[in-house]
Amino acid sequence: MPPRQHYRQTEAAAPHDPLLTVAGLAAAHQGETHVVHERDGTWTFCAGALAELTIDACHVHYTCGTDRRSVAWPDPDPGPGRDRTPTGEPLRNGPLDVLSRLLDDLPIAGWRAYGWAAFELAETFVPGAQAPGAAARPLLHLVVPRDEVRITGGRAVLRSVDPDALHRLAADVTRPRDRPEPLRAAAGPDLYLDGELYRKAAADAVADIADGLLDKVVLSRTVPVPHPVDLVATFVLGRRHNTPARSFLFDAGGVRAAGFSPEVVVSVGADGRVQSQPLAGTRARTTDAAENERLRAELLSDPKEIHEHRISVAAAVEELAAVCRPGSISLDEDMVVKERGSVHHLASRISGTLAPGANCWHALAATFPAITVSGVPKPAALEAIRRHEQTRREVYGGAVLAVDSDGSLDAALALRTVFEKSGRAWLRAGAGIVQQSDPGRELEETCEKLRSVSAHLVAATGTGR
């Protein structure tokens, strides 16, 4: 096993716009694994990789220095006390349990890890879900960074295993940054591309619901971006025009993305407090205040949107109850309207306390993928998604993860995002289909959501910027 590593830490003033500071750091680390993560007024940038962990259809792969392992799941030898759920039922020894044990073995004091989980990770632990596809296709990727910068309220906490790096990081966060020239969005993609295919899929899903196969399914569609994207500039421009629950920018595990997540799948504190924030029910958001008030009132009174929201919240409560202490579940916000970029959403917030023996990975497994991107009941919704959608979702509809050695975890829903992989860029958005759905309206809803990102895409230099 590699020798135990320790971070060195210092603080520095961070007097400039944190969005520009972390964007500048990301631009300086192109070609290297890096992550930007914004949460509740704290902006985090990290780069480099002390350790990486990846889940695929057969193994959890672990690399930390010269220590390289591939652990099969289900694990035939989970170890004493690791073969039961908090409720006493046998564990499946799925990939998240294996991942949890490998993270416990990390020889890095006070580690934090960042990365993503693909939507298809659900196929490894949702009862009745289809087995995942090709073994080599990654379903989750986490990196424990070499360097980390956290900016809150004009101060930065800097960490690195390299003492010399702390001086460079301090200079980076204190250096004045000129505001960039006004960023201009490139010509956007055709948001209605293949709209007829989506309307047909939505109509077929309504028929499935009428036949009693399920109560709700969220169907999505992909829109290709016809030019290379400057992800850092898009992140800056998009963040200025969005009001996300979380924002992120990353280049990790072969995927690059910039996004403005409207929703938290699950957040677990070091004290075991768990929160989830289901959003379901949508109306457009405009630049006209009076029109927005009309749309908010319409959203709060629309029977279809209310029904979609209520069944989503009920399912989310059941999921948290499976891993929380009896009687600890509370509905902290009930069907309020949240502004998320180009749309309004109906939102509720649920919280609870983890049951004895449960950890953050049990909470993620219980809530992933979010009800609001899958459906009710979840196994039937996943099967309907496979039948009606054209391609695998990969990171779309999955989660962007921030995990801490203190037992905390934050999983932001990977929506309102531009993705880039192997030279190809694309957007994706979905809508919740229930029995009252009108396929044409659901198509329009996907376009309303796509505009949260499509209106702020910045082309890479020399491609139409």
Short mmCIF file of C-alpha atoms in Angstrom, two decimals:
data_model
loop_
_atom_site.label_atom_id
_atom_site.label_comp_id
_atom_site.label_asym_id
_atom_site.label_seq_id
_atom_site.Cartn_x
_atom_site.Cartn_y
_atom_site.Cartn_z
CA MET A 1 0.00 0.00 0.00
CA PRO A 2 1.36 3.49 -0.82
CA PRO A 3 2.54 5.61 2.14
CA ARG A 4 -0.14 7.79 3.70
CA GLN A 5 -0.33 11.23 2.13
CA HIS A 6 -1.26 14.47 3.89
CA TYR A 7 -2.53 17.74 2.48
CA ARG A 8 -0.79 20.98 3.36
CA GLN A 9 -3.25 23.83 3.87
CA THR A 10 -3.18 27.61 3.97
CA GLU A 11 -5.56 30.53 3.46
CA ALA A 12 -5.41 33.55 1.17
CA ALA A 13 -7.53 36.52 0.24
CA ALA A 14 -9.80 35.93 -2.77
CA PRO A 15 -11.09 39.45 -3.38
CA HIS A 16 -12.27 39.04 -6.97
CA ASP A 17 -15.37 37.56 -8.61
CA PRO A 18 -15.18 33.86 -7.63
CA LEU A 19 -16.81 32.82 -10.91
CA LEU A 20 -13.98 34.43 -12.88
CA THR A 21 -11.35 33.07 -10.47
CA VAL A 22 -12.41 29.44 -10.78
CA ALA A 23 -12.98 29.82 -14.52
CA GLY A 24 -9.45 31.19 -14.87
CA LEU A 25 -8.06 28.24 -12.92
CA ALA A 26 -9.99 25.83 -15.13
CA ALA A 27 -8.68 27.53 -18.30
CA ALA A 28 -5.12 27.20 -16.97
CA HIS A 29 -5.56 23.45 -16.40
CA GLN A 30 -6.94 22.43 -19.81
CA GLY A 31 -5.76 18.94 -20.68
CA GLU A 32 -5.55 17.92 -17.02
CA THR A 33 -8.30 16.42 -14.89
CA HIS A 34 -10.10 19.29 -13.15
CA VAL A 35 -13.45 20.10 -11.55
CA VAL A 36 -15.30 23.29 -10.64
CA HIS A 37 -18.19 22.91 -8.19
CA GLU A 38 -20.43 25.65 -6.78
CA ARG A 39 -22.60 25.00 -3.75
CA ASP A 40 -24.37 27.44 -1.40
CA GLY A 41 -21.93 30.31 -1.95
CA THR A 42 -18.79 28.17 -1.91
CA TRP A 43 -16.81 27.82 -5.13
CA THR A 44 -14.42 24.87 -5.37
CA PHE A 45 -11.73 24.25 -7.95
CA CYS A 46 -9.57 21.14 -7.93
CA ALA A 47 -6.99 19.66 -10.28
CA GLY A 48 -4.76 16.64 -10.66
CA ALA A 49 -5.44 13.12 -9.42
CA LEU A 50 -4.00 11.45 -6.33
CA ALA A 51 -6.51 8.63 -6.73
CA GLU A 52 -9.21 7.63 -9.19
CA LEU A 53 -12.09 5.19 -8.78
CA THR A 54 -14.31 3.98 -11.61
CA ILE A 55 -17.33 1.68 -11.67
CA ASP A 56 -18.25 -0.36 -14.75
CA ALA A 57 -20.67 -3.23 -15.32
CA CYS A 58 -18.42 -5.80 -13.64
CA HIS A 59 -15.78 -4.10 -11.49
CA VAL A 60 -14.82 -1.17 -9.34
CA HIS A 61 -11.38 0.00 -10.48
CA TYR A 62 -9.07 1.74 -8.00
CA THR A 63 -5.82 3.56 -8.70
CA CYS A 64 -3.75 5.34 -6.03
CA GLY A 65 -0.10 5.72 -6.91
CA THR A 66 1.24 2.29 -7.71
CA ASP A 67 -1.70 0.56 -6.01
CA ARG A 68 -4.06 -0.62 -8.74
CA ARG A 69 -7.01 -2.91 -8.07
CA SER A 70 -10.09 -4.16 -9.88
CA VAL A 71 -12.67 -5.55 -7.47
CA ALA A 72 -15.54 -7.57 -8.93
CA TRP A 73 -19.05 -6.96 -7.78
CA PRO A 74 -20.99 -8.62 -6.32
CA ASP A 75 -17.95 -9.00 -4.05
CA PRO A 76 -17.61 -12.66 -2.94
CA ASP A 77 -15.85 -11.59 0.28
CA PRO A 78 -17.38 -8.38 1.66
CA GLY A 79 -15.83 -8.79 5.11
CA PRO A 80 -17.45 -9.10 8.54
CA GLY A 81 -20.43 -6.87 9.19
CA ARG A 82 -20.62 -5.66 5.58
CA ASP A 83 -23.29 -8.04 4.31
CA ARG A 84 -26.42 -6.41 5.75
CA THR A 85 -28.44 -3.30 4.98
CA PRO A 86 -29.49 -0.95 7.81
CA THR A 87 -32.81 -2.80 7.99
CA GLY A 88 -31.10 -6.20 8.29
CA GLU A 89 -31.77 -7.40 4.77
CA PRO A 90 -28.87 -9.02 2.86
CA LEU A 91 -26.81 -6.55 0.87
CA ARG A 92 -26.37 -7.26 -2.82
CA ASN A 93 -22.70 -6.24 -2.47
CA GLY A 94 -23.25 -3.91 -5.35
CA PRO A 95 -20.74 -1.45 -6.73
CA LEU A 96 -21.48 1.36 -4.29
CA ASP A 97 -20.73 -0.89 -1.32
CA VAL A 98 -17.44 -1.93 -2.93
CA LEU A 99 -16.68 1.71 -3.75
CA SER A 100 -17.35 2.73 -0.14
CA ARG A 101 -14.87 0.17 1.18
CA LEU A 102 -12.18 1.19 -1.30
CA LEU A 103 -12.62 4.84 -0.31
CA ASP A 104 -12.20 3.80 3.33
CA ASP A 105 -8.84 2.28 2.32
CA LEU A 106 -7.49 5.47 0.73
CA PRO A 107 -4.08 6.35 2.20
CA ILE A 108 -4.90 10.07 1.98
CA ALA A 109 -5.79 11.89 5.19
CA GLY A 110 -8.84 14.14 4.92
CA TRP A 111 -9.56 13.23 1.31
CA ARG A 112 -12.36 14.70 -0.75
CA ALA A 113 -13.49 13.26 -4.09
CA TYR A 114 -15.31 14.78 -7.04
CA GLY A 115 -16.80 13.29 -10.18
CA TRP A 116 -19.95 12.01 -11.81
CA ALA A 117 -22.37 9.10 -11.91
CA ALA A 118 -24.03 8.06 -15.18
CA PHE A 119 -27.80 7.55 -15.30
CA GLU A 120 -27.20 3.86 -16.16
CA LEU A 121 -25.51 3.31 -12.78
CA ALA A 122 -29.08 2.65 -11.61
CA GLU A 123 -29.08 -0.58 -13.60
CA THR A 124 -26.65 -2.00 -11.04
CA PHE A 125 -28.92 -1.66 -7.99
CA VAL A 126 -32.53 -0.76 -8.85
CA PRO A 127 -34.57 -3.97 -8.36
CA GLY A 128 -35.83 -5.35 -11.66
CA ALA A 129 -33.69 -3.02 -13.77
CA GLN A 130 -31.91 -4.40 -16.81
CA ALA A 131 -28.24 -5.33 -16.39
CA PRO A 132 -25.87 -2.59 -17.57
CA GLY A 133 -24.26 -2.72 -20.99
CA ALA A 134 -20.66 -3.22 -22.04
CA ALA A 135 -18.28 -3.81 -19.13
CA ALA A 136 -15.81 -1.17 -20.31
CA ARG A 137 -18.37 1.65 -20.29
CA PRO A 138 -17.87 3.76 -17.14
CA LEU A 139 -20.89 4.21 -14.87
CA LEU A 140 -19.20 6.37 -12.22
CA HIS A 141 -15.91 8.22 -12.04
CA LEU A 142 -14.40 9.82 -8.91
CA VAL A 143 -11.11 11.65 -8.55
CA VAL A 144 -9.30 12.63 -5.34
CA PRO A 145 -7.50 15.81 -6.41
CA ARG A 146 -3.89 16.85 -5.90
CA ASP A 147 -4.81 20.55 -5.48
CA GLU A 148 -7.99 22.12 -4.14
CA VAL A 149 -9.19 25.72 -3.79
CA ARG A 150 -12.35 26.63 -1.85
CA ILE A 151 -13.57 30.22 -2.01
CA THR A 152 -16.22 31.56 0.39
CA GLY A 153 -16.92 35.17 1.24
CA GLY A 154 -13.71 36.58 -0.19
CA ARG A 155 -11.38 34.04 1.47
CA ALA A 156 -9.82 30.95 -0.07
CA VAL A 157 -8.76 27.76 1.67
CA LEU A 158 -5.98 26.12 -0.35
CA ARG A 159 -4.93 22.47 -0.07
CA SER A 160 -2.26 20.48 -1.86
CA VAL A 161 0.06 17.57 -1.18
CA ASP A 162 2.77 19.69 -2.85
CA PRO A 163 3.86 22.58 -0.57
CA ASP A 164 5.20 24.55 -3.55
CA ALA A 165 1.77 24.40 -5.22
CA LEU A 166 0.25 26.39 -2.35
CA HIS A 167 2.27 29.47 -3.31
CA ARG A 168 1.13 29.20 -6.94
CA LEU A 169 -2.49 28.72 -5.91
CA ALA A 170 -2.35 31.70 -3.55
CA ALA A 171 -1.01 33.86 -6.36
CA ASP A 172 -3.77 32.63 -8.66
CA VAL A 173 -6.63 33.48 -6.30
CA THR A 174 -5.27 36.90 -5.29
CA ARG A 175 -4.30 38.00 -8.81
CA PRO A 176 -6.68 40.60 -10.27
CA ARG A 177 -8.63 39.24 -13.20
CA ASP A 178 -9.90 41.54 -15.89
CA ARG A 179 -13.50 40.98 -16.76
CA PRO A 180 -13.46 39.30 -20.14
CA GLU A 181 -14.74 41.05 -23.20
CA PRO A 182 -18.51 40.67 -23.40
CA LEU A 183 -19.10 37.04 -24.24
CA ARG A 184 -21.36 36.44 -27.19
CA ALA A 185 -23.34 33.28 -27.63
CA ALA A 186 -22.93 31.49 -30.94
CA ALA A 187 -25.84 30.59 -33.17
CA GLY A 188 -27.75 28.01 -31.19
CA PRO A 189 -28.77 24.52 -32.28
CA ASP A 190 -32.21 23.66 -33.69
CA LEU A 191 -34.12 22.89 -30.49
CA TYR A 192 -37.01 21.27 -32.37
CA LEU A 193 -34.80 18.79 -34.23
CA ASP A 194 -36.56 15.38 -34.32
CA GLY A 195 -39.53 16.89 -32.50
CA GLU A 196 -41.97 14.54 -34.22
CA LEU A 197 -40.07 11.52 -32.86
CA TYR A 198 -40.35 12.95 -29.36
CA ARG A 199 -44.07 13.66 -29.70
CA LYS A 200 -44.62 10.06 -30.80
CA ALA A 201 -42.59 8.72 -27.87
CA ALA A 202 -44.57 10.90 -25.47
CA ALA A 203 -47.87 9.70 -26.96
CA ASP A 204 -46.73 6.06 -26.63
CA ALA A 205 -45.78 6.71 -22.99
CA VAL A 206 -49.24 8.19 -22.30
CA ALA A 207 -50.69 4.96 -23.72
CA ASP A 208 -48.43 2.92 -21.42
CA ILE A 209 -49.72 4.89 -18.45
CA ALA A 210 -53.34 4.43 -19.55
CA ASP A 211 -52.67 0.67 -19.73
CA GLY A 212 -51.53 0.71 -16.09
CA LEU A 213 -47.85 -0.05 -16.76
CA LEU A 214 -46.67 2.94 -14.70
CA ASP A 215 -47.79 6.32 -13.32
CA LYS A 216 -45.11 8.64 -14.70
CA VAL A 217 -42.06 8.51 -16.95
CA VAL A 218 -39.57 11.23 -17.83
CA LEU A 219 -38.60 11.05 -21.50
CA SER A 220 -35.65 13.03 -22.82
CA ARG A 221 -34.25 14.03 -26.19
CA THR A 222 -30.78 14.97 -27.42
CA VAL A 223 -29.94 18.06 -29.48
CA PRO A 224 -26.48 18.11 -31.10
CA VAL A 225 -24.47 21.34 -30.97
CA PRO A 226 -23.24 22.06 -34.51
CA HIS A 227 -19.89 23.59 -33.50
CA PRO A 228 -17.10 23.09 -30.95
CA VAL A 229 -17.84 24.77 -27.61
CA ASP A 230 -15.62 26.86 -25.35
CA LEU A 231 -16.77 25.21 -22.13
CA VAL A 232 -15.08 27.66 -19.76
CA ALA A 233 -16.57 30.73 -21.49
CA THR A 234 -19.95 28.96 -21.72
CA PHE A 235 -19.80 28.26 -17.99
CA VAL A 236 -19.15 31.94 -17.24
CA LEU A 237 -21.86 33.24 -19.57
CA GLY A 238 -24.37 30.57 -18.58
CA ARG A 239 -23.83 31.06 -14.86
CA ARG A 240 -24.54 34.78 -15.21
CA HIS A 241 -27.95 33.94 -16.70
CA ASN A 242 -28.91 30.95 -14.54
CA THR A 243 -30.02 30.50 -10.94
CA PRO A 244 -28.92 26.94 -10.22
CA ALA A 245 -29.02 24.85 -7.08
CA ARG A 246 -25.47 23.80 -8.03
CA SER A 247 -23.18 24.68 -10.93
CA PHE A 248 -20.24 22.69 -12.27
CA LEU A 249 -17.54 22.48 -14.91
CA PHE A 250 -15.40 19.39 -15.28
CA ASP A 251 -13.01 17.39 -17.40
CA ALA A 252 -12.87 13.96 -15.78
CA GLY A 253 -13.12 10.35 -16.86
CA GLY A 254 -13.23 11.16 -20.57
CA VAL A 255 -16.25 13.50 -20.23
CA ARG A 256 -16.24 17.30 -20.34
CA ALA A 257 -19.28 19.28 -19.22
CA ALA A 258 -20.52 22.65 -18.01
CA GLY A 259 -23.86 22.80 -16.26
CA PHE A 260 -26.32 24.58 -14.00
CA SER A 261 -28.13 21.93 -11.99
CA PRO A 262 -31.67 22.88 -10.94
CA GLU A 263 -31.98 20.18 -8.31
CA VAL A 264 -30.22 18.20 -5.60
CA VAL A 265 -30.75 14.43 -5.88
CA VAL A 266 -29.52 13.87 -2.33
CA SER A 267 -27.26 15.68 0.10
CA VAL A 268 -25.89 13.95 3.22
CA GLY A 269 -24.18 15.86 6.02
CA ALA A 270 -21.41 14.55 8.23
CA ASP A 271 -24.04 14.45 11.00
CA GLY A 272 -26.21 12.05 8.99
CA ARG A 273 -28.80 14.64 7.99
CA VAL A 274 -30.20 13.82 4.54
CA GLN A 275 -31.99 16.17 2.15
CA SER A 276 -33.59 15.75 -1.25
CA GLN A 277 -35.21 18.43 -3.41
CA PRO A 278 -37.55 17.03 -6.07
CA LEU A 279 -38.56 19.45 -8.83
CA ALA A 280 -41.48 18.51 -11.07
CA GLY A 281 -43.85 20.83 -12.89
CA THR A 282 -42.60 23.46 -15.34
CA ARG A 283 -43.47 26.75 -16.99
CA ALA A 284 -41.29 29.06 -19.08
CA ARG A 285 -39.58 32.06 -17.48
CA THR A 286 -39.38 35.30 -19.46
CA THR A 287 -37.89 38.77 -19.09
CA ASP A 288 -41.34 40.27 -18.46
CA ALA A 289 -42.20 40.43 -14.73
CA ALA A 290 -45.96 40.52 -15.26
CA GLU A 291 -45.86 37.54 -17.60
CA ASN A 292 -43.75 35.62 -15.12
CA GLU A 293 -46.32 36.24 -12.39
CA ARG A 294 -49.03 34.92 -14.70
CA LEU A 295 -46.95 31.82 -15.51
CA ARG A 296 -46.20 31.16 -11.83
CA ALA A 297 -49.91 31.36 -10.97
CA GLU A 298 -50.73 29.06 -13.87
CA LEU A 299 -48.11 26.55 -12.73
CA LEU A 300 -49.42 26.51 -9.16
CA SER A 301 -52.98 25.81 -10.36
CA ASP A 302 -52.43 23.40 -13.26
CA PRO A 303 -53.90 19.95 -12.36
CA LYS A 304 -51.44 18.06 -14.57
CA GLU A 305 -48.39 19.80 -13.09
CA ILE A 306 -49.68 19.41 -9.52
CA HIS A 307 -50.37 15.71 -10.06
CA GLU A 308 -46.90 15.16 -11.54
CA HIS A 309 -45.31 16.95 -8.60
CA ARG A 310 -47.33 15.18 -5.91
CA ILE A 311 -46.57 11.66 -7.13
CA SER A 312 -42.88 12.56 -7.45
CA VAL A 313 -42.72 13.87 -3.88
CA ALA A 314 -44.57 10.85 -2.49
CA ALA A 315 -42.09 8.51 -4.19
CA ALA A 316 -39.11 10.56 -2.96
CA VAL A 317 -40.42 10.39 0.63
CA GLU A 318 -40.65 6.59 0.35
CA GLU A 319 -37.07 6.41 -0.91
CA LEU A 320 -35.64 8.47 1.95
CA ALA A 321 -37.72 6.57 4.50
CA ALA A 322 -35.97 3.35 3.43
CA VAL A 323 -32.61 4.62 4.78
CA CYS A 324 -33.69 7.06 7.52
CA ARG A 325 -34.70 6.71 11.15
CA PRO A 326 -38.44 6.06 11.54
CA GLY A 327 -40.27 9.30 12.20
CA SER A 328 -37.39 11.53 11.09
CA ILE A 329 -38.75 12.39 7.62
CA SER A 330 -40.12 15.91 7.26
CA LEU A 331 -41.43 17.98 4.35
CA ASP A 332 -39.54 21.24 4.81
CA GLU A 333 -40.81 22.96 1.65
CA ASP A 334 -44.03 21.99 -0.06
CA MET A 335 -44.66 22.86 -3.71
CA VAL A 336 -43.01 26.27 -3.87
CA VAL A 337 -41.94 27.86 -7.16
CA LYS A 338 -38.20 28.02 -7.89
CA GLU A 339 -36.66 30.06 -10.70
CA ARG A 340 -34.13 27.98 -12.61
CA GLY A 341 -32.73 29.84 -15.60
CA SER A 342 -35.26 29.85 -18.42
CA VAL A 343 -38.00 28.05 -16.46
CA HIS A 344 -40.05 28.01 -13.27
CA HIS A 345 -40.35 24.71 -11.37
CA LEU A 346 -42.57 23.40 -8.62
CA ALA A 347 -40.19 22.34 -5.83
CA SER A 348 -40.39 20.57 -2.50
CA ARG A 349 -37.65 19.74 0.01
CA ILE A 350 -37.59 16.58 2.11
CA SER A 351 -35.20 15.78 4.95
CA GLY A 352 -34.48 12.97 7.38
CA THR A 353 -31.75 11.40 9.52
CA LEU A 354 -29.82 8.33 8.41
CA ALA A 355 -30.70 5.13 10.25
CA PRO A 356 -27.97 3.43 12.32
CA GLY A 357 -25.67 1.53 9.99
CA ALA A 358 -26.59 3.54 6.91
CA ASN A 359 -24.10 5.79 5.13
CA CYS A 360 -24.14 8.33 2.32
CA TRP A 361 -23.87 5.60 -0.34
CA HIS A 362 -27.03 3.91 0.97
CA ALA A 363 -28.75 7.30 0.61
CA LEU A 364 -27.50 7.70 -2.97
CA ALA A 365 -28.57 4.17 -3.91
CA ALA A 366 -32.04 4.79 -2.42
CA THR A 367 -32.62 7.99 -4.41
CA PHE A 368 -30.70 7.39 -7.66
CA PRO A 369 -31.60 8.16 -10.34
CA ALA A 370 -33.83 10.97 -9.18
CA ILE A 371 -37.56 10.30 -9.45
CA THR A 372 -37.75 13.56 -11.41
CA VAL A 373 -35.64 12.16 -14.27
CA SER A 374 -36.94 8.59 -14.19
CA GLY A 375 -40.55 8.13 -13.08
CA VAL A 376 -42.96 6.21 -10.86
CA PRO A 377 -42.57 3.36 -10.14
CA LYS A 378 -38.87 3.58 -10.90
CA PRO A 379 -38.19 0.07 -12.34
CA ALA A 380 -41.10 0.41 -14.79
CA ALA A 381 -39.98 3.92 -15.70
CA LEU A 382 -36.43 2.74 -16.44
CA GLU A 383 -37.82 0.04 -18.71
CA ALA A 384 -40.01 2.60 -20.51
CA ILE A 385 -37.03 4.92 -20.98
CA ARG A 386 -35.06 2.12 -22.61
CA ARG A 387 -37.95 1.45 -25.00
CA HIS A 388 -38.78 5.02 -25.96
CA GLU A 389 -35.44 6.85 -26.02
CA GLN A 390 -32.99 6.63 -28.89
CA THR A 391 -29.67 6.55 -26.99
CA ARG A 392 -28.22 5.87 -23.56
CA ARG A 393 -28.24 8.89 -21.29
CA GLU A 394 -24.76 8.46 -19.78
CA VAL A 395 -24.06 11.45 -17.46
CA TYR A 396 -27.30 13.26 -18.41
CA GLY A 397 -29.88 12.57 -15.69
CA GLY A 398 -27.16 11.13 -13.47
CA ALA A 399 -25.33 13.20 -10.88
CA VAL A 400 -22.31 15.38 -10.27
CA LEU A 401 -20.76 14.20 -7.00
CA ALA A 402 -18.79 15.79 -4.18
CA VAL A 403 -17.83 13.31 -1.44
CA ASP A 404 -15.89 13.82 1.80
CA SER A 405 -14.02 11.45 4.12
CA ASP A 406 -16.22 12.78 6.96
CA GLY A 407 -19.15 10.84 5.47
CA SER A 408 -20.86 13.70 3.66
CA LEU A 409 -21.98 13.58 0.04
CA ASP A 410 -23.63 15.99 -2.38
CA ALA A 411 -25.24 14.70 -5.58
CA ALA A 412 -26.44 17.40 -7.99
CA LEU A 413 -28.75 16.35 -10.80
CA ALA A 414 -26.89 16.48 -14.14
CA LEU A 415 -29.38 18.60 -16.11
CA ARG A 416 -29.16 21.98 -17.95
CA THR A 417 -25.74 20.91 -19.16
CA VAL A 418 -23.65 20.97 -22.31
CA PHE A 419 -21.66 17.77 -22.71
CA GLU A 420 -18.58 17.16 -24.81
CA LYS A 421 -16.94 13.82 -25.56
CA SER A 422 -14.71 12.62 -28.39
CA GLY A 423 -15.06 15.93 -30.23
CA ARG A 424 -18.88 15.92 -30.13
CA ALA A 425 -21.00 18.38 -28.11
CA TRP A 426 -24.69 18.04 -27.26
CA LEU A 427 -27.55 19.18 -25.03
CA ARG A 428 -30.33 17.05 -23.60
CA ALA A 429 -33.61 17.74 -21.82
CA GLY A 430 -36.73 15.84 -20.81
CA ALA A 431 -40.28 16.23 -19.57
CA GLY A 432 -42.43 14.27 -17.15
CA ILE A 433 -45.18 12.28 -18.89
CA VAL A 434 -48.34 11.48 -16.94
CA GLN A 435 -51.79 10.42 -18.13
CA GLN A 436 -52.92 14.05 -18.59
CA SER A 437 -49.88 14.95 -20.73
CA ASP A 438 -50.20 16.57 -24.14
CA PRO A 439 -47.24 15.42 -26.31
CA GLY A 440 -46.95 18.80 -28.04
CA ARG A 441 -46.76 20.62 -24.71
CA GLU A 442 -44.14 18.16 -23.43
CA LEU A 443 -42.00 18.83 -26.51
CA GLU A 444 -42.28 22.56 -25.84
CA GLU A 445 -41.23 21.98 -22.24
CA THR A 446 -38.02 20.29 -23.37
CA CYS A 447 -37.24 23.36 -25.51
CA GLU A 448 -37.90 25.71 -22.59
CA LYS A 449 -35.38 23.78 -20.52
CA LEU A 450 -32.81 23.56 -23.33
CA ARG A 451 -32.79 27.36 -23.59
CA SER A 452 -31.20 27.57 -20.14
CA VAL A 453 -27.99 26.47 -21.86
CA SER A 454 -28.51 26.84 -25.61
CA ALA A 455 -28.86 30.63 -25.38
CA HIS A 456 -25.43 30.90 -23.74
CA LEU A 457 -23.21 28.56 -25.76
CA VAL A 458 -19.91 30.19 -26.67
CA ALA A 459 -18.19 28.72 -29.71
CA ALA A 460 -14.54 27.77 -29.47
CA THR A 461 -12.19 30.36 -30.97
CA GLY A 462 -12.33 30.34 -34.77
CA THR A 463 -15.70 28.56 -34.98
CA GLY A 464 -18.16 31.44 -35.00
CA ARG A 465 -17.60 33.22 -31.69
#
